[in-house]
Amino acid sequence: MRAALNAAHHGHHVIPLWPRSKIAKDKGWESLATCDSERIWDTWSALPFNVGIACRPSGLYVLDLDDAHGHTAPPQWAGARHGRDVLARLAAEAGQPYPNRTYAVRTPSGGSHLYFQAPAEPELRNTIGRLGWRIDSRGAGGYIVAAGSVSSRGIYRPINRSPITALPQWLIPLLLPPKPPTPSRSPGKAPHHPHAYLNAIVTGEADKVRRAAPGQRHDTLLRAANKLGQWVGGGELDEHEARTILHAAAARHDGVDGWSVREAETTINDGLTWGMLRPRKLNASDTPRTMQDSAHALTHAARHQEDIRDCGEPNENAGTDL
């Protein structure tokens, strides 16, 4: 309760997270986020909830710098052992100082959260690895775990109590998603992926998006982006390729019954972000030895079109916390 009240005192809209977890107690948590001390007293009197801070209503954008945990950095970031090493290289390349003169929290897993004031425009949403290896972020549509919260590994503790500063301008272009591509081919066709099994999944999801009826388009596109995001997270599908496929499929609905490119872009961002947190990789049973096995792959993929439950269904809480 003390942590929640302290966050609210600083103008942060808080939500209850289940004790010792990062999972929001309520669906629709963003609309329930509050600075009201009476509501906070009532909520945290019931259980020792952890504290989440809803980024959009709080005007925050937060960088999550994670430890390598023994993993070797990819060649682009060779030698890096932590997200802060990657951020330091990005700052050096931009000719800018390392952006650490702002409020920061150490996480129990050895990472750190750098808090910034979100820019009014453009609206920045959650990202997974867009800035670089071991760097994620939370903005509009996301929440973070506040200082004072507890996990099985320890406590979230402030490590820099400086005032929260504006997100550095040089970071903003790096956090923006790729522009929605202009389909270079018929919206009735999806780009071909060299793996027949994965191509069957990609083609099937794109077809579902194209055929979605008004009232079902958002959920259909979200699930498709979620599924492709898992393959992106596993390194099997390029993120730009996934975006191209999804935007091309959704283009059929542009201007129909209020559907817009902006809604498609937001939905694709949310779905890919959730999926990338739950990576999937091809295995021997998924990858045909020759392209003559494509028919078998199509049948095999069809049987697994709804296998998303292996990683959990997307919901209001999914892929939003740090």
PDB file of N, CA, C and O in Angstrom, residues 185-259:
ATOM      1  N   ARG A 185       1.998  -6.288 -53.974  1.00  0.00           N
ATOM      2  CA  ARG A 185       1.337  -7.343 -54.708  1.00  0.00           C
ATOM      3  C   ARG A 185      -0.129  -7.354 -54.329  1.00  0.00           C
ATOM      4  O   ARG A 185      -0.555  -6.614 -53.461  1.00  0.00           O
ATOM      5  N   SER A 186      -0.894  -8.162 -54.964  1.00  0.00           N
ATOM      6  CA  SER A 186      -2.333  -8.207 -54.712  1.00  0.00           C
ATOM      7  C   SER A 186      -2.607  -8.537 -53.262  1.00  0.00           C
ATOM      8  O   SER A 186      -1.968  -9.413 -52.688  1.00  0.00           O
ATOM      9  N   PRO A 187      -3.573  -7.823 -52.608  1.00  0.00           N
ATOM     10  CA  PRO A 187      -3.922  -8.167 -51.241  1.00  0.00           C
ATOM     11  C   PRO A 187      -4.416  -9.598 -51.113  1.00  0.00           C
ATOM     12  O   PRO A 187      -4.509 -10.127 -50.015  1.00  0.00           O
ATOM     13  N   GLY A 188      -4.740 -10.246 -52.218  1.00  0.00           N
ATOM     14  CA  GLY A 188      -5.212 -11.620 -52.144  1.00  0.00           C
ATOM     15  C   GLY A 188      -4.084 -12.627 -52.006  1.00  0.00           C
ATOM     16  O   GLY A 188      -4.322 -13.807 -51.856  1.00  0.00           O
ATOM     17  N   LYS A 189      -2.822 -12.162 -52.092  1.00  0.00           N
ATOM     18  CA  LYS A 189      -1.692 -13.069 -51.986  1.00  0.00           C
ATOM     19  C   LYS A 189      -0.775 -12.627 -50.867  1.00  0.00           C
ATOM     20  O   LYS A 189      -0.574 -11.449 -50.648  1.00  0.00           O
ATOM     21  N   ALA A 190      -0.216 -13.588 -50.155  1.00  0.00           N
ATOM     22  CA  ALA A 190       0.758 -13.291 -49.105  1.00  0.00           C
ATOM     23  C   ALA A 190       2.139 -13.670 -49.595  1.00  0.00           C
ATOM     24  O   ALA A 190       2.289 -14.578 -50.409  1.00  0.00           O
ATOM     25  N   PRO A 191       3.183 -12.963 -49.139  1.00  0.00           N
ATOM     26  CA  PRO A 191       4.533 -13.339 -49.531  1.00  0.00           C
ATOM     27  C   PRO A 191       4.817 -14.801 -49.193  1.00  0.00           C
ATOM     28  O   PRO A 191       4.334 -15.317 -48.208  1.00  0.00           O
ATOM     29  N   HIS A 192       5.619 -15.470 -50.017  1.00  0.00           N
ATOM     30  CA  HIS A 192       5.915 -16.888 -49.833  1.00  0.00           C
ATOM     31  C   HIS A 192       7.110 -17.058 -48.919  1.00  0.00           C
ATOM     32  O   HIS A 192       8.142 -16.416 -49.085  1.00  0.00           O
ATOM     33  N   HIS A 193       6.975 -17.926 -47.899  1.00  0.00           N
ATOM     34  CA  HIS A 193       8.074 -18.222 -47.004  1.00  0.00           C
ATOM     35  C   HIS A 193       8.728 -19.520 -47.445  1.00  0.00           C
ATOM     36  O   HIS A 193       8.038 -20.460 -47.839  1.00  0.00           O
ATOM     37  N   PRO A 194      10.059 -19.604 -47.406  1.00  0.00           N
ATOM     38  CA  PRO A 194      10.734 -20.790 -47.931  1.00  0.00           C
ATOM     39  C   PRO A 194      10.420 -22.085 -47.194  1.00  0.00           C
ATOM     40  O   PRO A 194      10.523 -23.155 -47.767  1.00  0.00           O
ATOM     41  N   HIS A 195      10.074 -22.039 -45.916  1.00  0.00           N
ATOM     42  CA  HIS A 195       9.698 -23.238 -45.174  1.00  0.00           C
ATOM     43  C   HIS A 195       8.226 -23.528 -45.433  1.00  0.00           C
ATOM     44  O   HIS A 195       7.356 -22.721 -45.112  1.00  0.00           O
ATOM     45  N   ALA A 196       7.933 -24.693 -45.992  1.00  0.00           N
ATOM     46  CA  ALA A 196       6.559 -24.999 -46.382  1.00  0.00           C
ATOM     47  C   ALA A 196       5.618 -24.997 -45.181  1.00  0.00           C
ATOM     48  O   ALA A 196       4.491 -24.505 -45.274  1.00  0.00           O
ATOM     49  N   TYR A 197       6.067 -25.559 -44.059  1.00  0.00           N
ATOM     50  CA  TYR A 197       5.206 -25.603 -42.869  1.00  0.00           C
ATOM     51  C   TYR A 197       4.869 -24.191 -42.405  1.00  0.00           C
ATOM     52  O   TYR A 197       3.709 -23.850 -42.171  1.00  0.00           O
ATOM     53  N   LEU A 198       5.914 -23.348 -42.282  1.00  0.00           N
ATOM     54  CA  LEU A 198       5.689 -21.983 -41.817  1.00  0.00           C
ATOM     55  C   LEU A 198       4.921 -21.179 -42.859  1.00  0.00           C
ATOM     56  O   LEU A 198       4.074 -20.341 -42.514  1.00  0.00           O
ATOM     57  N   ASN A 199       5.196 -21.452 -44.123  1.00  0.00           N
ATOM     58  CA  ASN A 199       4.457 -20.765 -45.171  1.00  0.00           C
ATOM     59  C   ASN A 199       2.966 -21.074 -45.085  1.00  0.00           C
ATOM     60  O   ASN A 199       2.120 -20.209 -45.329  1.00  0.00           O
ATOM     61  N   ALA A 200       2.637 -22.325 -44.739  1.00  0.00           N
ATOM     62  CA  ALA A 200       1.230 -22.703 -44.601  1.00  0.00           C
ATOM     63  C   ALA A 200       0.567 -21.926 -43.476  1.00  0.00           C
ATOM     64  O   ALA A 200      -0.573 -21.473 -43.591  1.00  0.00           O
ATOM     65  N   ILE A 201       1.290 -21.759 -42.373  1.00  0.00           N
ATOM     66  CA  ILE A 201       0.747 -20.992 -41.248  1.00  0.00           C
ATOM     67  C   ILE A 201       0.565 -19.532 -41.638  1.00  0.00           C
ATOM     68  O   ILE A 201      -0.485 -18.926 -41.398  1.00  0.00           O
ATOM     69  N   VAL A 202       1.612 -18.942 -42.240  1.00  0.00           N
ATOM     70  CA  VAL A 202       1.557 -17.537 -42.649  1.00  0.00           C
ATOM     71  C   VAL A 202       0.402 -17.312 -43.623  1.00  0.00           C
ATOM     72  O   VAL A 202      -0.390 -16.372 -43.484  1.00  0.00           O
ATOM     73  N   THR A 203       0.303 -18.199 -44.623  1.00  0.00           N
ATOM     74  CA  THR A 203      -0.757 -18.063 -45.622  1.00  0.00           C
ATOM     75  C   THR A 203      -2.137 -18.207 -44.983  1.00  0.00           C
ATOM     76  O   THR A 203      -3.062 -17.450 -45.296  1.00  0.00           O
ATOM     77  N   GLY A 204      -2.255 -19.174 -44.067  1.00  0.00           N
ATOM     78  CA  GLY A 204      -3.541 -19.389 -43.411  1.00  0.00           C
ATOM     79  C   GLY A 204      -3.971 -18.212 -42.565  1.00  0.00           C
ATOM     80  O   GLY A 204      -5.145 -17.805 -42.580  1.00  0.00           O
ATOM     81  N   GLU A 205      -3.026 -17.624 -41.816  1.00  0.00           N
ATOM     82  CA  GLU A 205      -3.364 -16.482 -40.965  1.00  0.00           C
ATOM     83  C   GLU A 205      -3.725 -15.270 -41.818  1.00  0.00           C
ATOM     84  O   GLU A 205      -4.672 -14.525 -41.498  1.00  0.00           O
ATOM     85  N   ALA A 206      -2.974 -15.040 -42.900  1.00  0.00           N
ATOM     86  CA  ALA A 206      -3.285 -13.915 -43.788  1.00  0.00           C
ATOM     87  C   ALA A 206      -4.675 -14.088 -44.399  1.00  0.00           C
ATOM     88  O   ALA A 206      -5.443 -13.122 -44.523  1.00  0.00           O
ATOM     89  N   ASP A 207      -5.019 -15.311 -44.753  1.00  0.00           N
ATOM     90  CA  ASP A 207      -6.330 -15.571 -45.347  1.00  0.00           C
ATOM     91  C   ASP A 207      -7.448 -15.313 -44.346  1.00  0.00           C
ATOM     92  O   ASP A 207      -8.500 -14.763 -44.686  1.00  0.00           O
ATOM     93  N   LYS A 208      -7.215 -15.689 -43.086  1.00  0.00           N
ATOM     94  CA  LYS A 208      -8.218 -15.419 -42.043  1.00  0.00           C
ATOM     95  C   LYS A 208      -8.458 -13.921 -41.898  1.00  0.00           C
ATOM     96  O   LYS A 208      -9.595 -13.468 -41.737  1.00  0.00           O
ATOM     97  N   VAL A 209      -7.376 -13.144 -41.941  1.00  0.00           N
ATOM     98  CA  VAL A 209      -7.502 -11.691 -41.809  1.00  0.00           C
ATOM     99  C   VAL A 209      -8.287 -11.123 -42.988  1.00  0.00           C
ATOM    100  O   VAL A 209      -9.179 -10.291 -42.819  1.00  0.00           O
ATOM    101  N   ARG A 210      -7.956 -11.562 -44.190  1.00  0.00           N
ATOM    102  CA  ARG A 210      -8.662 -11.049 -45.370  1.00  0.00           C
ATOM    103  C   ARG A 210     -10.155 -11.369 -45.319  1.00  0.00           C
ATOM    104  O   ARG A 210     -10.981 -10.566 -45.743  1.00  0.00           O
ATOM    105  N   ARG A 211     -10.515 -12.563 -44.802  1.00  0.00           N
ATOM    106  CA  ARG A 211     -11.910 -12.994 -44.818  1.00  0.00           C
ATOM    107  C   ARG A 211     -12.702 -12.557 -43.587  1.00  0.00           C
ATOM    108  O   ARG A 211     -13.893 -12.829 -43.491  1.00  0.00           O
ATOM    109  N   ALA A 212     -12.034 -11.902 -42.620  1.00  0.00           N
ATOM    110  CA  ALA A 212     -12.710 -11.535 -41.376  1.00  0.00           C
ATOM    111  C   ALA A 212     -13.880 -10.582 -41.630  1.00  0.00           C
ATOM    112  O   ALA A 212     -13.779  -9.642 -42.420  1.00  0.00           O
ATOM    113  N   ALA A 213     -14.979 -10.832 -40.953  1.00  0.00           N
ATOM    114  CA  ALA A 213     -16.168 -10.000 -41.099  1.00  0.00           C
ATOM    115  C   ALA A 213     -16.080  -8.791 -40.177  1.00  0.00           C
ATOM    116  O   ALA A 213     -15.396  -8.835 -39.145  1.00  0.00           O
ATOM    117  N   PRO A 214     -16.747  -7.678 -40.508  1.00  0.00           N
ATOM    118  CA  PRO A 214     -16.806  -6.548 -39.583  1.00  0.00           C
ATOM    119  C   PRO A 214     -17.277  -7.018 -38.212  1.00  0.00           C
ATOM    120  O   PRO A 214     -18.189  -7.837 -38.099  1.00  0.00           O
ATOM    121  N   GLY A 215     -16.624  -6.520 -37.189  1.00  0.00           N
ATOM    122  CA  GLY A 215     -16.920  -6.970 -35.835  1.00  0.00           C
ATOM    123  C   GLY A 215     -15.976  -8.061 -35.367  1.00  0.00           C
ATOM    124  O   GLY A 215     -15.845  -8.310 -34.170  1.00  0.00           O
ATOM    125  N   GLN A 216     -15.304  -8.712 -36.320  1.00  0.00           N
ATOM    126  CA  GLN A 216     -14.345  -9.758 -35.978  1.00  0.00           C
ATOM    127  C   GLN A 216     -12.929  -9.419 -36.450  1.00  0.00           C
ATOM    128  O   GLN A 216     -11.983 -10.158 -36.180  1.00  0.00           O
ATOM    129  N   ARG A 217     -12.784  -8.300 -37.142  1.00  0.00           N
ATOM    130  CA  ARG A 217     -11.505  -7.992 -37.775  1.00  0.00           C
ATOM    131  C   ARG A 217     -10.402  -7.738 -36.762  1.00  0.00           C
ATOM    132  O   ARG A 217      -9.266  -8.206 -36.940  1.00  0.00           O
ATOM    133  N   HIS A 218     -10.721  -6.996 -35.702  1.00  0.00           N
ATOM    134  CA  HIS A 218      -9.696  -6.697 -34.699  1.00  0.00           C
ATOM    135  C   HIS A 218      -9.169  -7.974 -34.066  1.00  0.00           C
ATOM    136  O   HIS A 218      -7.946  -8.202 -34.001  1.00  0.00           O
ATOM    137  N   ASP A 219     -10.078  -8.828 -33.574  1.00  0.00           N
ATOM    138  CA  ASP A 219      -9.649 -10.054 -32.899  1.00  0.00           C
ATOM    139  C   ASP A 219      -8.904 -10.983 -33.848  1.00  0.00           C
ATOM    140  O   ASP A 219      -7.910 -11.615 -33.468  1.00  0.00           O
ATOM    141  N   THR A 220      -9.375 -11.074 -35.084  1.00  0.00           N
ATOM    142  CA  THR A 220      -8.717 -11.948 -36.057  1.00  0.00           C
ATOM    143  C   THR A 220      -7.310 -11.465 -36.368  1.00  0.00           C
ATOM    144  O   THR A 220      -6.352 -12.254 -36.400  1.00  0.00           O
ATOM    145  N   LEU A 221      -7.157 -10.158 -36.582  1.00  0.00           N
ATOM    146  CA  LEU A 221      -5.835  -9.599 -36.872  1.00  0.00           C
ATOM    147  C   LEU A 221      -4.921  -9.720 -35.659  1.00  0.00           C
ATOM    148  O   LEU A 221      -3.731 -10.014 -35.794  1.00  0.00           O
ATOM    149  N   LEU A 222      -5.467  -9.506 -34.465  1.00  0.00           N
ATOM    150  CA  LEU A 222      -4.662  -9.612 -33.252  1.00  0.00           C
ATOM    151  C   LEU A 222      -4.120 -11.027 -33.083  1.00  0.00           C
ATOM    152  O   LEU A 222      -2.947 -11.231 -32.771  1.00  0.00           O
ATOM    153  N   ARG A 223      -4.982 -12.026 -33.301  1.00  0.00           N
ATOM    154  CA  ARG A 223      -4.537 -13.412 -33.157  1.00  0.00           C
ATOM    155  C   ARG A 223      -3.510 -13.782 -34.222  1.00  0.00           C
ATOM    156  O   ARG A 223      -2.547 -14.502 -33.944  1.00  0.00           O
ATOM    157  N   ALA A 224      -3.710 -13.289 -35.432  1.00  0.00           N
ATOM    158  CA  ALA A 224      -2.748 -13.568 -36.495  1.00  0.00           C
ATOM    159  C   ALA A 224      -1.394 -12.939 -36.167  1.00  0.00           C
ATOM    160  O   ALA A 224      -0.338 -13.578 -36.326  1.00  0.00           O
ATOM    161  N   ALA A 225      -1.404 -11.686 -35.709  1.00  0.00           N
ATOM    162  CA  ALA A 225      -0.156 -11.015 -35.341  1.00  0.00           C
ATOM    163  C   ALA A 225       0.504 -11.704 -34.162  1.00  0.00           C
ATOM    164  O   ALA A 225       1.731 -11.832 -34.100  1.00  0.00           O
ATOM    165  N   ASN A 226      -0.312 -12.159 -33.224  1.00  0.00           N
ATOM    166  CA  ASN A 226       0.216 -12.896 -32.080  1.00  0.00           C
ATOM    167  C   ASN A 226       0.941 -14.155 -32.542  1.00  0.00           C
ATOM    168  O   ASN A 226       2.057 -14.455 -32.108  1.00  0.00           O
ATOM    169  N   LYS A 227       0.322 -14.904 -33.456  1.00  0.00           N
ATOM    170  CA  LYS A 227       0.908 -16.159 -33.914  1.00  0.00           C
ATOM    171  C   LYS A 227       2.189 -15.913 -34.714  1.00  0.00           C
ATOM    172  O   LYS A 227       3.209 -16.569 -34.491  1.00  0.00           O
ATOM    173  N   LEU A 228       2.148 -14.945 -35.632  1.00  0.00           N
ATOM    174  CA  LEU A 228       3.357 -14.656 -36.401  1.00  0.00           C
ATOM    175  C   LEU A 228       4.451 -14.076 -35.504  1.00  0.00           C
ATOM    176  O   LEU A 228       5.641 -14.305 -35.730  1.00  0.00           O
ATOM    177  N   GLY A 229       4.032 -13.317 -34.477  1.00  0.00           N
ATOM    178  CA  GLY A 229       5.009 -12.758 -33.543  1.00  0.00           C
ATOM    179  C   GLY A 229       5.807 -13.826 -32.826  1.00  0.00           C
ATOM    180  O   GLY A 229       6.985 -13.627 -32.509  1.00  0.00           O
ATOM    181  N   GLN A 230       5.185 -14.986 -32.565  1.00  0.00           N
ATOM    182  CA  GLN A 230       5.919 -16.076 -31.928  1.00  0.00           C
ATOM    183  C   GLN A 230       7.053 -16.565 -32.814  1.00  0.00           C
ATOM    184  O   GLN A 230       8.159 -16.855 -32.339  1.00  0.00           O
ATOM    185  N   TRP A 231       6.791 -16.655 -34.119  1.00  0.00           N
ATOM    186  CA  TRP A 231       7.840 -17.086 -35.047  1.00  0.00           C
ATOM    187  C   TRP A 231       8.898 -15.998 -35.215  1.00  0.00           C
ATOM    188  O   TRP A 231      10.079 -16.302 -35.400  1.00  0.00           O
ATOM    189  N   VAL A 232       8.470 -14.736 -35.152  1.00  0.00           N
ATOM    190  CA  VAL A 232       9.453 -13.642 -35.181  1.00  0.00           C
ATOM    191  C   VAL A 232      10.358 -13.735 -33.957  1.00  0.00           C
ATOM    192  O   VAL A 232      11.581 -13.636 -34.053  1.00  0.00           O
ATOM    193  N   GLY A 233       9.745 -13.933 -32.783  1.00  0.00           N
ATOM    194  CA  GLY A 233      10.522 -14.049 -31.553  1.00  0.00           C
ATOM    195  C   GLY A 233      11.489 -15.210 -31.585  1.00  0.00           C
ATOM    196  O   GLY A 233      12.567 -15.154 -30.983  1.00  0.00           O
ATOM    197  N   GLY A 234      11.131 -16.277 -32.296  1.00  0.00           N
ATOM    198  CA  GLY A 234      12.003 -17.437 -32.396  1.00  0.00           C
ATOM    199  C   GLY A 234      13.047 -17.324 -33.493  1.00  0.00           C
ATOM    200  O   GLY A 234      13.846 -18.245 -33.692  1.00  0.00           O
ATOM    201  N   GLY A 235      13.050 -16.195 -34.215  1.00  0.00           N
ATOM    202  CA  GLY A 235      14.034 -15.986 -35.265  1.00  0.00           C
ATOM    203  C   GLY A 235      13.725 -16.702 -36.567  1.00  0.00           C
ATOM    204  O   GLY A 235      14.565 -16.761 -37.463  1.00  0.00           O
ATOM    205  N   GLU A 236      12.505 -17.226 -36.693  1.00  0.00           N
ATOM    206  CA  GLU A 236      12.135 -17.955 -37.908  1.00  0.00           C
ATOM    207  C   GLU A 236      11.505 -17.053 -38.971  1.00  0.00           C
ATOM    208  O   GLU A 236      11.452 -17.423 -40.146  1.00  0.00           O
ATOM    209  N   LEU A 237      11.007 -15.898 -38.550  1.00  0.00           N
ATOM    210  CA  LEU A 237      10.307 -14.993 -39.456  1.00  0.00           C
ATOM    211  C   LEU A 237      10.787 -13.569 -39.188  1.00  0.00           C
ATOM    212  O   LEU A 237      10.884 -13.152 -38.027  1.00  0.00           O
ATOM    213  N   ASP A 238      11.107 -12.848 -40.231  1.00  0.00           N
ATOM    214  CA  ASP A 238      11.571 -11.471 -40.090  1.00  0.00           C
ATOM    215  C   ASP A 238      10.409 -10.576 -39.667  1.00  0.00           C
ATOM    216  O   ASP A 238       9.288 -10.710 -40.171  1.00  0.00           O
ATOM    217  N   GLU A 239      10.670  -9.656 -38.731  1.00  0.00           N
ATOM    218  CA  GLU A 239       9.595  -8.793 -38.236  1.00  0.00           C
ATOM    219  C   GLU A 239       8.996  -7.949 -39.362  1.00  0.00           C
ATOM    220  O   GLU A 239       7.771  -7.802 -39.456  1.00  0.00           O
ATOM    221  N   HIS A 240       9.844  -7.390 -40.212  1.00  0.00           N
ATOM    222  CA  HIS A 240       9.317  -6.566 -41.304  1.00  0.00           C
ATOM    223  C   HIS A 240       8.468  -7.408 -42.251  1.00  0.00           C
ATOM    224  O   HIS A 240       7.429  -6.950 -42.747  1.00  0.00           O
ATOM    225  N   GLU A 241       8.916  -8.643 -42.490  1.00  0.00           N
ATOM    226  CA  GLU A 241       8.142  -9.534 -43.349  1.00  0.00           C
ATOM    227  C   GLU A 241       6.778  -9.815 -42.733  1.00  0.00           C
ATOM    228  O   GLU A 241       5.752  -9.797 -43.425  1.00  0.00           O
ATOM    229  N   ALA A 242       6.755 -10.062 -41.412  1.00  0.00           N
ATOM    230  CA  ALA A 242       5.484 -10.329 -40.741  1.00  0.00           C
ATOM    231  C   ALA A 242       4.560  -9.117 -40.848  1.00  0.00           C
ATOM    232  O   ALA A 242       3.353  -9.263 -41.102  1.00  0.00           O
ATOM    233  N   ARG A 243       5.118  -7.923 -40.644  1.00  0.00           N
ATOM    234  CA  ARG A 243       4.296  -6.712 -40.752  1.00  0.00           C
ATOM    235  C   ARG A 243       3.758  -6.546 -42.182  1.00  0.00           C
ATOM    236  O   ARG A 243       2.593  -6.161 -42.376  1.00  0.00           O
ATOM    237  N   THR A 244       4.602  -6.808 -43.162  1.00  0.00           N
ATOM    238  CA  THR A 244       4.175  -6.682 -44.554  1.00  0.00           C
ATOM    239  C   THR A 244       3.010  -7.621 -44.853  1.00  0.00           C
ATOM    240  O   THR A 244       2.012  -7.231 -45.470  1.00  0.00           O
ATOM    241  N   ILE A 245       3.128  -8.856 -44.415  1.00  0.00           N
ATOM    242  CA  ILE A 245       2.089  -9.855 -44.630  1.00  0.00           C
ATOM    243  C   ILE A 245       0.776  -9.422 -43.987  1.00  0.00           C
ATOM    244  O   ILE A 245      -0.298  -9.471 -44.611  1.00  0.00           O
ATOM    245  N   LEU A 246       0.845  -8.982 -42.743  1.00  0.00           N
ATOM    246  CA  LEU A 246      -0.368  -8.623 -42.001  1.00  0.00           C
ATOM    247  C   LEU A 246      -1.013  -7.359 -42.558  1.00  0.00           C
ATOM    248  O   LEU A 246      -2.241  -7.286 -42.685  1.00  0.00           O
ATOM    249  N   HIS A 247      -0.185  -6.351 -42.885  1.00  0.00           N
ATOM    250  CA  HIS A 247      -0.748  -5.122 -43.462  1.00  0.00           C
ATOM    251  C   HIS A 247      -1.368  -5.390 -44.833  1.00  0.00           C
ATOM    252  O   HIS A 247      -2.416  -4.819 -45.164  1.00  0.00           O
ATOM    253  N   ALA A 248      -0.722  -6.248 -45.627  1.00  0.00           N
ATOM    254  CA  ALA A 248      -1.272  -6.570 -46.940  1.00  0.00           C
ATOM    255  C   ALA A 248      -2.627  -7.260 -46.810  1.00  0.00           C
ATOM    256  O   ALA A 248      -3.565  -6.981 -47.561  1.00  0.00           O
ATOM    257  N   ALA A 249      -2.733  -8.160 -45.826  1.00  0.00           N
ATOM    258  CA  ALA A 249      -3.997  -8.862 -45.622  1.00  0.00           C
ATOM    259  C   ALA A 249      -5.080  -7.923 -45.106  1.00  0.00           C
ATOM    260  O   ALA A 249      -6.240  -7.989 -45.525  1.00  0.00           O
ATOM    261  N   ALA A 250      -4.698  -7.027 -44.192  1.00  0.00           N
ATOM    262  CA  ALA A 250      -5.680  -6.106 -43.609  1.00  0.00           C
ATOM    263  C   ALA A 250      -6.073  -4.991 -44.570  1.00  0.00           C
ATOM    264  O   ALA A 250      -7.104  -4.333 -44.371  1.00  0.00           O
ATOM    265  N   ALA A 251      -5.275  -4.766 -45.616  1.00  0.00           N
ATOM    266  CA  ALA A 251      -5.547  -3.668 -46.547  1.00  0.00           C
ATOM    267  C   ALA A 251      -6.901  -3.815 -47.230  1.00  0.00           C
ATOM    268  O   ALA A 251      -7.504  -2.828 -47.650  1.00  0.00           O
ATOM    269  N   ARG A 252      -7.391  -5.050 -47.315  1.00  0.00           N
ATOM    270  CA  ARG A 252      -8.693  -5.272 -47.944  1.00  0.00           C
ATOM    271  C   ARG A 252      -9.815  -4.548 -47.198  1.00  0.00           C
ATOM    272  O   ARG A 252     -10.849  -4.218 -47.774  1.00  0.00           O
ATOM    273  N   HIS A 253      -9.608  -4.302 -45.891  1.00  0.00           N
ATOM    274  CA  HIS A 253     -10.668  -3.712 -45.071  1.00  0.00           C
ATOM    275  C   HIS A 253     -10.567  -2.190 -44.946  1.00  0.00           C
ATOM    276  O   HIS A 253     -11.431  -1.576 -44.309  1.00  0.00           O
ATOM    277  N   ASP A 254      -9.500  -1.593 -45.484  1.00  0.00           N
ATOM    278  CA  ASP A 254      -9.302  -0.151 -45.328  1.00  0.00           C
ATOM    279  C   ASP A 254     -10.525   0.633 -45.815  1.00  0.00           C
ATOM    280  O   ASP A 254     -10.988   0.461 -46.945  1.00  0.00           O
ATOM    281  N   GLY A 255     -11.047   1.483 -44.901  1.00  0.00           N
ATOM    282  CA  GLY A 255     -12.175   2.334 -45.253  1.00  0.00           C
ATOM    283  C   GLY A 255     -13.523   1.636 -45.226  1.00  0.00           C
ATOM    284  O   GLY A 255     -14.544   2.269 -45.525  1.00  0.00           O
ATOM    285  N   VAL A 256     -13.559   0.362 -44.861  1.00  0.00           N
ATOM    286  CA  VAL A 256     -14.819  -0.393 -44.817  1.00  0.00           C
ATOM    287  C   VAL A 256     -15.349  -0.415 -43.388  1.00  0.00           C
ATOM    288  O   VAL A 256     -14.677  -0.921 -42.483  1.00  0.00           O
ATOM    289  N   ASP A 257     -16.549   0.145 -43.197  1.00  0.00           N
ATOM    290  CA  ASP A 257     -17.186   0.146 -41.875  1.00  0.00           C
ATOM    291  C   ASP A 257     -16.272   0.697 -40.790  1.00  0.00           C
ATOM    292  O   ASP A 257     -16.186   0.153 -39.680  1.00  0.00           O
ATOM    293  N   GLY A 258     -15.559   1.768 -41.114  1.00  0.00           N
ATOM    294  CA  GLY A 258     -14.756   2.454 -40.098  1.00  0.00           C
ATOM    295  C   GLY A 258     -13.366   1.896 -39.871  1.00  0.00           C
ATOM    296  O   GLY A 258     -12.623   2.413 -39.037  1.00  0.00           O
ATOM    297  N   TRP A 259     -12.991   0.845 -40.579  1.00  0.00           N
ATOM    298  CA  TRP A 259     -11.653   0.278 -40.401  1.00  0.00           C
ATOM    299  C   TRP A 259     -10.614   1.203 -41.017  1.00  0.00           C
ATOM    300  O   TRP A 259     -10.835   1.788 -42.071  1.00  0.00           O
TER     301      TRP A 259
END
